[in-house]
CSV table of C-alpha atoms in Angstrom, one decimal:
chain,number,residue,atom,x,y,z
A,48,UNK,CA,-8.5,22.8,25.2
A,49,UNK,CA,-5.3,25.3,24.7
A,50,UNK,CA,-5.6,27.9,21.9
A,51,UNK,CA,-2.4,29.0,22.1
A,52,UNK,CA,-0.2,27.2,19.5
A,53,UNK,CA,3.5,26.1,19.8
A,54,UNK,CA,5.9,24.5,17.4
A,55,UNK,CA,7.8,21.4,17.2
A,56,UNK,CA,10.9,21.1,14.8
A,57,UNK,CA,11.0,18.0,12.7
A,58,UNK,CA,14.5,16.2,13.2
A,59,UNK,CA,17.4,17.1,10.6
A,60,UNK,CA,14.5,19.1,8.4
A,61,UNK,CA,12.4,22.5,8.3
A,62,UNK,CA,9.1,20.7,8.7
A,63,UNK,CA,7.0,22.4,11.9
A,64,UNK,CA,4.0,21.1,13.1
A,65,UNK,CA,1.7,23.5,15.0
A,66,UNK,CA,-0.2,22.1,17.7
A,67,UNK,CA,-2.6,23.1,20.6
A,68,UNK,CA,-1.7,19.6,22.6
A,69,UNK,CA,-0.1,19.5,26.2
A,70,UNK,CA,1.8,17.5,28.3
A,71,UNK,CA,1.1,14.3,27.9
A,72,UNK,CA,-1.2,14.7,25.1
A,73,UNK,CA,1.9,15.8,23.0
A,74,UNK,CA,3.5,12.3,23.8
A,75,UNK,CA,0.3,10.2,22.9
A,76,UNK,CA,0.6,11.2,19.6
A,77,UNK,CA,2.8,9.8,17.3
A,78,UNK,CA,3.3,12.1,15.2
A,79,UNK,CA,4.5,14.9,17.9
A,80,UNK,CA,6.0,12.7,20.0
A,81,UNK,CA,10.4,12.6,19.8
A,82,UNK,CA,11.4,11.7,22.7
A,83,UNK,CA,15.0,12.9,24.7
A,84,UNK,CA,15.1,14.8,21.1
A,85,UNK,CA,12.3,17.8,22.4
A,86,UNK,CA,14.7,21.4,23.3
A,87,UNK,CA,13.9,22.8,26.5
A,88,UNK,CA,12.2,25.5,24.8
A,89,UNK,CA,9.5,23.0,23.2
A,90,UNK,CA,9.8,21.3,26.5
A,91,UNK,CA,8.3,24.8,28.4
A,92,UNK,CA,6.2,25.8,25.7
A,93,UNK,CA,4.3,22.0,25.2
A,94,UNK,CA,4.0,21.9,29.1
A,95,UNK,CA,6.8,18.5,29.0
A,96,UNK,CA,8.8,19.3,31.9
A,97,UNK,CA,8.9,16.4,34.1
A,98,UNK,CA,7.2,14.0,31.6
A,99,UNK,CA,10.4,13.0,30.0
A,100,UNK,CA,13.8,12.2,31.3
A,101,UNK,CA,16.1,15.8,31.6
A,102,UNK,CA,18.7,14.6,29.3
A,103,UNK,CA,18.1,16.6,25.6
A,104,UNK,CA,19.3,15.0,22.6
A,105,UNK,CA,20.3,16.8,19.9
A,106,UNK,CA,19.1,14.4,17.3
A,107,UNK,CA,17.8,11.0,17.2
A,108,UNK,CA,21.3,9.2,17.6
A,109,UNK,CA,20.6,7.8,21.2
A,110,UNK,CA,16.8,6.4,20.4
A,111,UNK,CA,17.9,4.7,17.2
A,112,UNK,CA,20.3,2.9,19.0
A,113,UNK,CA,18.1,1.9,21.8
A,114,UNK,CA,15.2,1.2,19.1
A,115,UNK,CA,17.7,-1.1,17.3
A,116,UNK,CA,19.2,-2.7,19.9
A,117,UNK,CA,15.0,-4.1,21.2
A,118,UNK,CA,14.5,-4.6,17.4
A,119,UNK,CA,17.3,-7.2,17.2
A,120,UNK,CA,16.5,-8.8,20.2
A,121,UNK,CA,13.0,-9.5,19.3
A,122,UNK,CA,12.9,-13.7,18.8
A,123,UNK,CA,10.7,-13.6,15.4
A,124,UNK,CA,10.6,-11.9,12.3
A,125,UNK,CA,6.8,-11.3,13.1
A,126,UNK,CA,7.8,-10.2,16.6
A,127,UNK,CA,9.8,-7.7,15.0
A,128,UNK,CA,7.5,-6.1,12.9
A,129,UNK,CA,5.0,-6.0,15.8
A,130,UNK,CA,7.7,-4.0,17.8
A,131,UNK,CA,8.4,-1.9,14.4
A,132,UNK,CA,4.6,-0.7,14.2
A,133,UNK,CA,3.9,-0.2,18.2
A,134,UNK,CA,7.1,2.0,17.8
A,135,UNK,CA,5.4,3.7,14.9
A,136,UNK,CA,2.2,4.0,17.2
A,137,UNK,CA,4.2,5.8,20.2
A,138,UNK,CA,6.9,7.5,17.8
A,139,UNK,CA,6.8,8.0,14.1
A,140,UNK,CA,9.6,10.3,13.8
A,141,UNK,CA,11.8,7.9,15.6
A,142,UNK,CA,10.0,4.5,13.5
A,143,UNK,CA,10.9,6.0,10.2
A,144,UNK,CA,14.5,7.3,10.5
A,145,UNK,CA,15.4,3.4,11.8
A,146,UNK,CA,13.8,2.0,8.7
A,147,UNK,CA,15.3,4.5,6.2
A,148,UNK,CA,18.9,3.7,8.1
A,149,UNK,CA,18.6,0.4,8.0
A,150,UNK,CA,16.2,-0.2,5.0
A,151,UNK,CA,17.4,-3.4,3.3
A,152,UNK,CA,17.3,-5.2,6.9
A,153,UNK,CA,13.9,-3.8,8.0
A,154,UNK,CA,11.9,-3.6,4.3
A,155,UNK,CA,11.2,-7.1,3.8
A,156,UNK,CA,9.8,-7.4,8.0
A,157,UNK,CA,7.8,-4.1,7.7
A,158,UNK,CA,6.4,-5.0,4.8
A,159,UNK,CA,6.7,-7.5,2.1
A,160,UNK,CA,7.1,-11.0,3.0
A,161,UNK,CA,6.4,-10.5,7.3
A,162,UNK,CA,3.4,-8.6,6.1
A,163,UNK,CA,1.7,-11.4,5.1
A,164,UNK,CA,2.2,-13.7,8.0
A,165,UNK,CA,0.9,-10.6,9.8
A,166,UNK,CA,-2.0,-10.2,8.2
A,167,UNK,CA,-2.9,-13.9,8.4
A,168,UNK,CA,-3.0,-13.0,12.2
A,169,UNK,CA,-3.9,-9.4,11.7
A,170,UNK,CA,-7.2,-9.9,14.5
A,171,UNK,CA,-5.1,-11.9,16.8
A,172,UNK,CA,-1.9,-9.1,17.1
A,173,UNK,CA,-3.5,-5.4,15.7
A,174,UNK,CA,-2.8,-2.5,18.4
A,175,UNK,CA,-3.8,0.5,17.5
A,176,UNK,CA,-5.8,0.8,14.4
A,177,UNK,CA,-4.3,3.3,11.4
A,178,UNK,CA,-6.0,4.3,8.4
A,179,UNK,CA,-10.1,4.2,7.7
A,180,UNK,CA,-12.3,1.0,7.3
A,181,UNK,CA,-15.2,1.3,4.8
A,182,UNK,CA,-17.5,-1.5,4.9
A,183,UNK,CA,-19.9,-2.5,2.0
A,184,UNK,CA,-23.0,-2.9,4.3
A,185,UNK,CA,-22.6,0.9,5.3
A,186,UNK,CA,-22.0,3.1,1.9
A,187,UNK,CA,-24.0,5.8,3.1
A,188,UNK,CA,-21.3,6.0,5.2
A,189,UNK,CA,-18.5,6.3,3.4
A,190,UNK,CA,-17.5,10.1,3.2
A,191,UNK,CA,-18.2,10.2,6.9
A,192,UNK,CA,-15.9,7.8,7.7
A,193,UNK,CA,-13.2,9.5,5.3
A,194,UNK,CA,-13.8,12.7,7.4
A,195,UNK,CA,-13.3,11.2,10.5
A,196,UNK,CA,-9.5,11.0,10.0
A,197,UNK,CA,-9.2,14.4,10.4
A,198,UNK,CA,-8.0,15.9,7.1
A,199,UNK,CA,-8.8,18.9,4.6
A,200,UNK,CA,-9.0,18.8,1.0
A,201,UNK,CA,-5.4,19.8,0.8
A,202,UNK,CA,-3.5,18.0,3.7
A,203,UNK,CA,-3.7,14.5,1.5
A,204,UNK,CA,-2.0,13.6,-1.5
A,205,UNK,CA,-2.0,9.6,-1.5
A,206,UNK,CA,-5.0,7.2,-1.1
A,207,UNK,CA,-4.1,3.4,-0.9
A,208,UNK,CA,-7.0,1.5,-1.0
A,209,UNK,CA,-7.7,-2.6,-1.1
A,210,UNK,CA,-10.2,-4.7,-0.9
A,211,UNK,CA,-8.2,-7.5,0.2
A,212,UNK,CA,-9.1,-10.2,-2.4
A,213,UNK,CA,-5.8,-11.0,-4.0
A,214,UNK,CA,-2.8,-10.4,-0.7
A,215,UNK,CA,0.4,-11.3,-2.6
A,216,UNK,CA,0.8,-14.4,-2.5
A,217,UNK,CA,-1.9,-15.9,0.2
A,218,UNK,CA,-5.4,-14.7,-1.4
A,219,UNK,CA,-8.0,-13.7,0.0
A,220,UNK,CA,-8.0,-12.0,3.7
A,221,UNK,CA,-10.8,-9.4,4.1
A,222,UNK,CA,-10.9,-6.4,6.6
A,223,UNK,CA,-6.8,-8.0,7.9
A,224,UNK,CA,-5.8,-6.5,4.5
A,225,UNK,CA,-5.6,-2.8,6.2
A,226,UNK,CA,-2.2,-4.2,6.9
A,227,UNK,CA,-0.9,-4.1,3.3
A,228,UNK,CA,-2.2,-0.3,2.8
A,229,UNK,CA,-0.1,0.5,5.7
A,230,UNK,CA,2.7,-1.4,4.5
A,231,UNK,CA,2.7,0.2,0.9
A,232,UNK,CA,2.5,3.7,2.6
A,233,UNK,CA,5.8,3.0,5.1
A,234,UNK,CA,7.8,1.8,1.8
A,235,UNK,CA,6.8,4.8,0.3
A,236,UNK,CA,7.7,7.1,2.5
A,237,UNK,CA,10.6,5.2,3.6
A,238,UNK,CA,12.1,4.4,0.1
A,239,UNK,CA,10.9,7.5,-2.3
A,240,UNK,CA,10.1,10.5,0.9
A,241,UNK,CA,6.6,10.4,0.4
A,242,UNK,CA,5.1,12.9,3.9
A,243,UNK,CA,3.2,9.9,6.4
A,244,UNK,CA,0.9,12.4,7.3
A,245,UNK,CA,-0.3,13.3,3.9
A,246,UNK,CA,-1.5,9.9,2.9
A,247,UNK,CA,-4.2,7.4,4.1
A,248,UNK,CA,-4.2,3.6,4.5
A,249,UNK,CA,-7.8,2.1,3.6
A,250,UNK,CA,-10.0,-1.2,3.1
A,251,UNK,CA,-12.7,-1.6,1.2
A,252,UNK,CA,-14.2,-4.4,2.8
A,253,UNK,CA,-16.6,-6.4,1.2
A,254,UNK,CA,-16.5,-9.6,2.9
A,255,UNK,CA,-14.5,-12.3,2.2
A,256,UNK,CA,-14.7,-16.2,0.9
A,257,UNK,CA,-12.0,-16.9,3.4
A,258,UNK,CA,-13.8,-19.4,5.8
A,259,UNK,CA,-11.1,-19.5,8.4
A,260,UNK,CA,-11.9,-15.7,8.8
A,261,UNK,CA,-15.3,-16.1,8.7
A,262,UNK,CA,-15.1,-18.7,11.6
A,263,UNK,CA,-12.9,-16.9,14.1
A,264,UNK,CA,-14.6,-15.1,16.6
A,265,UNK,CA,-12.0,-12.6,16.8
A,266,UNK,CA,-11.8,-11.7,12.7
A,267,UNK,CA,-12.4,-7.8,12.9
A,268,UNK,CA,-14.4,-7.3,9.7
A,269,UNK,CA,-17.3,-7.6,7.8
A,270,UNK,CA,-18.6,-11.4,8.5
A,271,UNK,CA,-19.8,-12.6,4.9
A,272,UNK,CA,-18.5,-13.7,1.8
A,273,UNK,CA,-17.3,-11.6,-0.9
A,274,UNK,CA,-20.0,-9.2,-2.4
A,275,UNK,CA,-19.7,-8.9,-6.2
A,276,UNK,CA,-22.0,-8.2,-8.9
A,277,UNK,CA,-23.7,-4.2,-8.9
A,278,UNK,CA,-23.4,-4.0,-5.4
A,279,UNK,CA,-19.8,-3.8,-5.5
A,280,UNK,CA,-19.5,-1.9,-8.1
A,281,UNK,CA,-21.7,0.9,-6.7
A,282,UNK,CA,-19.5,0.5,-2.9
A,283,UNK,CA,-16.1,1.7,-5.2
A,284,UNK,CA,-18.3,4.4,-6.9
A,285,UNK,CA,-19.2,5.6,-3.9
A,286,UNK,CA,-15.6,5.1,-2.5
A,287,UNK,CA,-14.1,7.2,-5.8
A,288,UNK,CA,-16.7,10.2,-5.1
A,289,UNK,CA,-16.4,10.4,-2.0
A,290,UNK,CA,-12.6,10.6,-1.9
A,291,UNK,CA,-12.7,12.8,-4.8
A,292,UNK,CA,-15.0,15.2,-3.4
A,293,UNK,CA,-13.3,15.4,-0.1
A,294,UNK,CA,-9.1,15.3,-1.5
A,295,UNK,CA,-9.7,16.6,-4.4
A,296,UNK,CA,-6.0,16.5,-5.5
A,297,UNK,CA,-5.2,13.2,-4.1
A,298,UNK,CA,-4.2,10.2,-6.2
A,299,UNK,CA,-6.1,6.7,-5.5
A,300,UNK,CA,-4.0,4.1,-5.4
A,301,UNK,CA,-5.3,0.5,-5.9
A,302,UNK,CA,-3.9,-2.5,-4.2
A,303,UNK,CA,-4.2,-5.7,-4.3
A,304,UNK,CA,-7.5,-6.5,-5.8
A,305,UNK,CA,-8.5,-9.8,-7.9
A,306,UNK,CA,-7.5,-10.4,-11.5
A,307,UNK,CA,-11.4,-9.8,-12.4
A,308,UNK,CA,-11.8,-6.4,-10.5
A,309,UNK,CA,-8.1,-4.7,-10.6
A,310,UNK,CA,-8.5,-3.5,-14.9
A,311,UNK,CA,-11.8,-3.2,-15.0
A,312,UNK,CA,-11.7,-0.8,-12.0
A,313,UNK,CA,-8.8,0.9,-13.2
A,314,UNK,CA,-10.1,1.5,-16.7
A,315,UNK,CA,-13.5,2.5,-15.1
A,316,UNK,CA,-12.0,5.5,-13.4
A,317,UNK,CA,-8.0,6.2,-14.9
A,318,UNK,CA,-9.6,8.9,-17.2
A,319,UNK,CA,-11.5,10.5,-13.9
A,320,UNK,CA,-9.5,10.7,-11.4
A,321,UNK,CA,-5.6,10.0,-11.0
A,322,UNK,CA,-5.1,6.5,-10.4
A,323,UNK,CA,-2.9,3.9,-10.0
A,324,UNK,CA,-3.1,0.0,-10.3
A,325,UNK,CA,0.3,-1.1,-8.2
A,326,UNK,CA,0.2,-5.0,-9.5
A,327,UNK,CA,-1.0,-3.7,-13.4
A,328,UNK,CA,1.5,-0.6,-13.2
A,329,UNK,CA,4.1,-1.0,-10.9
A,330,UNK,CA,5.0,-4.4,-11.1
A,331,UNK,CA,5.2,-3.7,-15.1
A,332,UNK,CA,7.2,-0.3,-14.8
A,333,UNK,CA,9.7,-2.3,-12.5
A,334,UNK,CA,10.0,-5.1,-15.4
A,335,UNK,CA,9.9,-2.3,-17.8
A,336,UNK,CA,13.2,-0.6,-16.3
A,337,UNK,CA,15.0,-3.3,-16.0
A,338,UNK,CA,14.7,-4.5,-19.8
A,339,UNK,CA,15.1,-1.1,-21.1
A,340,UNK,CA,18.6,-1.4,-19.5
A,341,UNK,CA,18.8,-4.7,-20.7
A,342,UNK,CA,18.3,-3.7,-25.1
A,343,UNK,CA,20.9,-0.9,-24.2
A,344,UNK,CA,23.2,-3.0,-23.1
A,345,UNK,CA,22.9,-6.0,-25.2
A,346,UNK,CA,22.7,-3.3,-28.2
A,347,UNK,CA,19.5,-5.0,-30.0
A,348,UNK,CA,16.2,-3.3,-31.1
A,349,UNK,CA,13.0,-3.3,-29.3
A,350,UNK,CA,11.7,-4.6,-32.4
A,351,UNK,CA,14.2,-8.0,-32.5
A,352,UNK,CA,12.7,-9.2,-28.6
A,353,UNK,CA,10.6,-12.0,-27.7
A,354,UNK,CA,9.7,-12.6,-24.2
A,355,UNK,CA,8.1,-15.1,-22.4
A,356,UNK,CA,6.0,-14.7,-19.0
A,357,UNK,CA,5.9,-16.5,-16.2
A,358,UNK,CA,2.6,-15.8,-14.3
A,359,UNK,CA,-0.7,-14.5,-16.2
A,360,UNK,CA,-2.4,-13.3,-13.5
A,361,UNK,CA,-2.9,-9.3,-12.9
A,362,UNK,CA,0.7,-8.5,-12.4
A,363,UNK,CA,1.8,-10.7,-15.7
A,364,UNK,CA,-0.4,-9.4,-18.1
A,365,UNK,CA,0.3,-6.0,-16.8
A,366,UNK,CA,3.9,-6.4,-17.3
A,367,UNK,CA,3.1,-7.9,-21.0
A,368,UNK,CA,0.9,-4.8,-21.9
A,369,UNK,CA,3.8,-2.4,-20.8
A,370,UNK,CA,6.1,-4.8,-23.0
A,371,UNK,CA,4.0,-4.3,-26.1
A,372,UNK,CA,3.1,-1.1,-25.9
A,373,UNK,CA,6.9,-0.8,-25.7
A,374,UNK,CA,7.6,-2.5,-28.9
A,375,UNK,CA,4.6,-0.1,-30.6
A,376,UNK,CA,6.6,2.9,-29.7
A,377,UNK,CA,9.6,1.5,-31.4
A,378,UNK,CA,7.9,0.8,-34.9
A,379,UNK,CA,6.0,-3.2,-33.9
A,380,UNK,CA,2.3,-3.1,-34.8
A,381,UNK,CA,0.3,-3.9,-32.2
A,382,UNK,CA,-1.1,-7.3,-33.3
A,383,UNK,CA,2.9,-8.3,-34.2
A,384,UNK,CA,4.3,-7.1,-30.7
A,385,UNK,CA,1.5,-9.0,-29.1
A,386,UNK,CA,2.8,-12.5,-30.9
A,387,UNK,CA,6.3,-11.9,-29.7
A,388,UNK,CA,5.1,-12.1,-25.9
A,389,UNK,CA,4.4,-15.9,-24.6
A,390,UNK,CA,2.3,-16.1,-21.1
A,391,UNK,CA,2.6,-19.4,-19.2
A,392,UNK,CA,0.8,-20.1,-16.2
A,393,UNK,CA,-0.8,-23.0,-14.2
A,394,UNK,CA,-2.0,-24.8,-17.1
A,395,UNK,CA,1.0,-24.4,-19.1
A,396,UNK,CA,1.7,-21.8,-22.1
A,397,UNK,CA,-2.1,-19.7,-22.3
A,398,UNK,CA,-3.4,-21.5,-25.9
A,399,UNK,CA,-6.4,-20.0,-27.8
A,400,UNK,CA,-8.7,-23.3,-26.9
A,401,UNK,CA,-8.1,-21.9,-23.3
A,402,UNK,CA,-10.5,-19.5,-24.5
A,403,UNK,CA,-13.4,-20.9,-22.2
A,404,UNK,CA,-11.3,-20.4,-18.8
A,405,UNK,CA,-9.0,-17.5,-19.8
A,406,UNK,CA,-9.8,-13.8,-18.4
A,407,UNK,CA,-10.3,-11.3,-21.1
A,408,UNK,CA,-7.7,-9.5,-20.6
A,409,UNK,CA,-5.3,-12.8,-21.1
A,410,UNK,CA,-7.5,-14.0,-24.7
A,411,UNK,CA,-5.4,-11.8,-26.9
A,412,UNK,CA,-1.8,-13.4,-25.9
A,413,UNK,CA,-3.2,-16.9,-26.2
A,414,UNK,CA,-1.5,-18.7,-29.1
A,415,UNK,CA,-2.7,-20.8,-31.9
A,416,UNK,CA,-2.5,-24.2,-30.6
A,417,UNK,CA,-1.7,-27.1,-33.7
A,418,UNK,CA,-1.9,-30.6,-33.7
């Protein structure tokens, strides 16, 4: 172990990371490692000399191109976000400046759609694992495990936890949904500059109902269907205390859950801790933007809109709740704003003699059916 400390410069920043790594230890770690980019003076002072090849880049301009030239040439979308990941594993300097340069190309095969293919084979291609697995048959566990990544109350601002249940648009793939925490962090930082080593990927896994899963003797997680009930509920009460004891100012971000755990989760804990739903939130702050726009530029009143809603799931009621309580702030009663919004899904436009196979959060948009 070296206790003396050197620095290495970030690339086109300030940032500095102080480390008591060597040699090759400095290139095993992704988030040291640059490459041809290290100066000679890191290069003598991290004990590099000979480990890398003598030409010294100034900047990243030489890697990017080699790292998009093996990118393009790789045969599948799914190959390619394999090779974007093990390049995040050896380099994630280098993995983040291609995405942010070529963002609309890369954004939808680092994360949303290729994510999901790659988490339907998550066990068959995973390298090296990132972020923390918490498992329901081991709570006591829990803030032990959270320690283990190796960071202080005030080196992480961003939690994004699932448990799987709900992946887009493919349901329900257990301990594999580690994949779509990563994912969510690399857009953030990618797209809005959020720091990848302040934040942690996690899954809450507590089973799954997928048999496929269950069946394959390579699926890396927990091996039984989906524990609900008190059970659960007391897993993510441990999971919120022990993340809040241990970062205390970090925000936990919620991803991905089913339509009957997202809200009631969310309004468990929103007054407790900051949280975030993404599908009950996000999806309806996106929405939310875009028709704000829309009333400006069509020059109507919040209070002449109807809408109607595809989809009356998590994400469509959430978007419908951020629609109404949009319509309150402009001078619509509640009840009123909450007629002007029409949810259709599977069965059609959500009537109130629904009532027996609606979720509760869906009964109060469900319209008067006649006859």
């Amino acid at each position: 172990m070296f206790s003396r400390q050197a620095k290495i410069m970030g690339i086109g920043c300030s940032r500095k990371i102080e480390t008591s790594a060597r040699g090759c230890d400095v290139l095993r770690d992704p988030a040291l490692n640059k490459g041809s980019a290290f100066t000679q003076e890191e290069r003598n002072a991290l004990g590099l000399n000979g480990l890398l090849p003598p030409v010294i880049s100034n900047d990243l301009e030489p890697q990017l191109t080699r790292a998009l030239t093996a990118y393009r040439k790789a045969p599948t979308d799914l190959d390619k976000h394999i090779y974007m990941w093990r390049l995040h594993d050896n380099n994630v300097t280098l993995f983040y400046a291609l995405l942010q340069r070529h963002l609309m190309e890369m954004l939808p095969v680092v994360y949303d759609p290729v994510v999901g293919e790659a988490i339907e084979q998550y066990s068959e291609i995973i390298t090296r694992p990132r972020g923390v697995f918490l498992s329901i048959n081991e709570p006591d566990k829990i803030e032990e495990k959270l320690s283990a990544f190796g960071a202080s109350a005030d080196d992480i601002d961003l939690l994004v936890a699932s448990d799987a249940e709900e992946i887009l648009g493919i349901g329900d793939w257990g301990a594999n949904g580690i994949d779509i925490s990563i994912g969510k962090l690399a857009v953030y930082t990618a797209a809005a500059g959020v720091d990848p080593h302040r934040v942690i990927p996690i899954v809450l896994d507590v089973g799954t109902n997928n048999q496929k899963l269950l069946n394959d003797p390579l699926y890396i997680g927990y091996r039984h269907s989906r524990v609900v009930g008190e059970v659960y509920d007391n897993f993510i009460d441990a999971y919120v205390r022990a993340a809040k004891k241990l970062f205390p100012r970090a925000m936990l971000h919620w991803e991905d859950f089913g339509s009957t755990n997202a809200r009631r989760i969310l309004s468990r804990f929103r007054d407790k801790v900051p949280t975030f739903n993404d599908d009950m939130q996000g999806t309806g702050a996106i929405v939310l933007g875009a028709l704000l726009n829309a009333v400006r530029r069509s020059d109507t009143l919040w209070s002449d809109q109807h809408v109607v809603i595809l989809g009356a799931g998590t994400a469509g009621v959430g978007i419908a709740d951020q629609i109404r309580d949009q319509m309150v702030r402009h001078g619509v009663s509640q009840d009123e704003a909450t007629r002007r919004i029409w949810l259709v899904d599977l069965p059609g436009l959500l009537t109130d003699d629904m009532k027996h196979g609606l979720l509760d959060f869906q009964v109060s948009y469900a319209r008067f059916r006649t006859y």
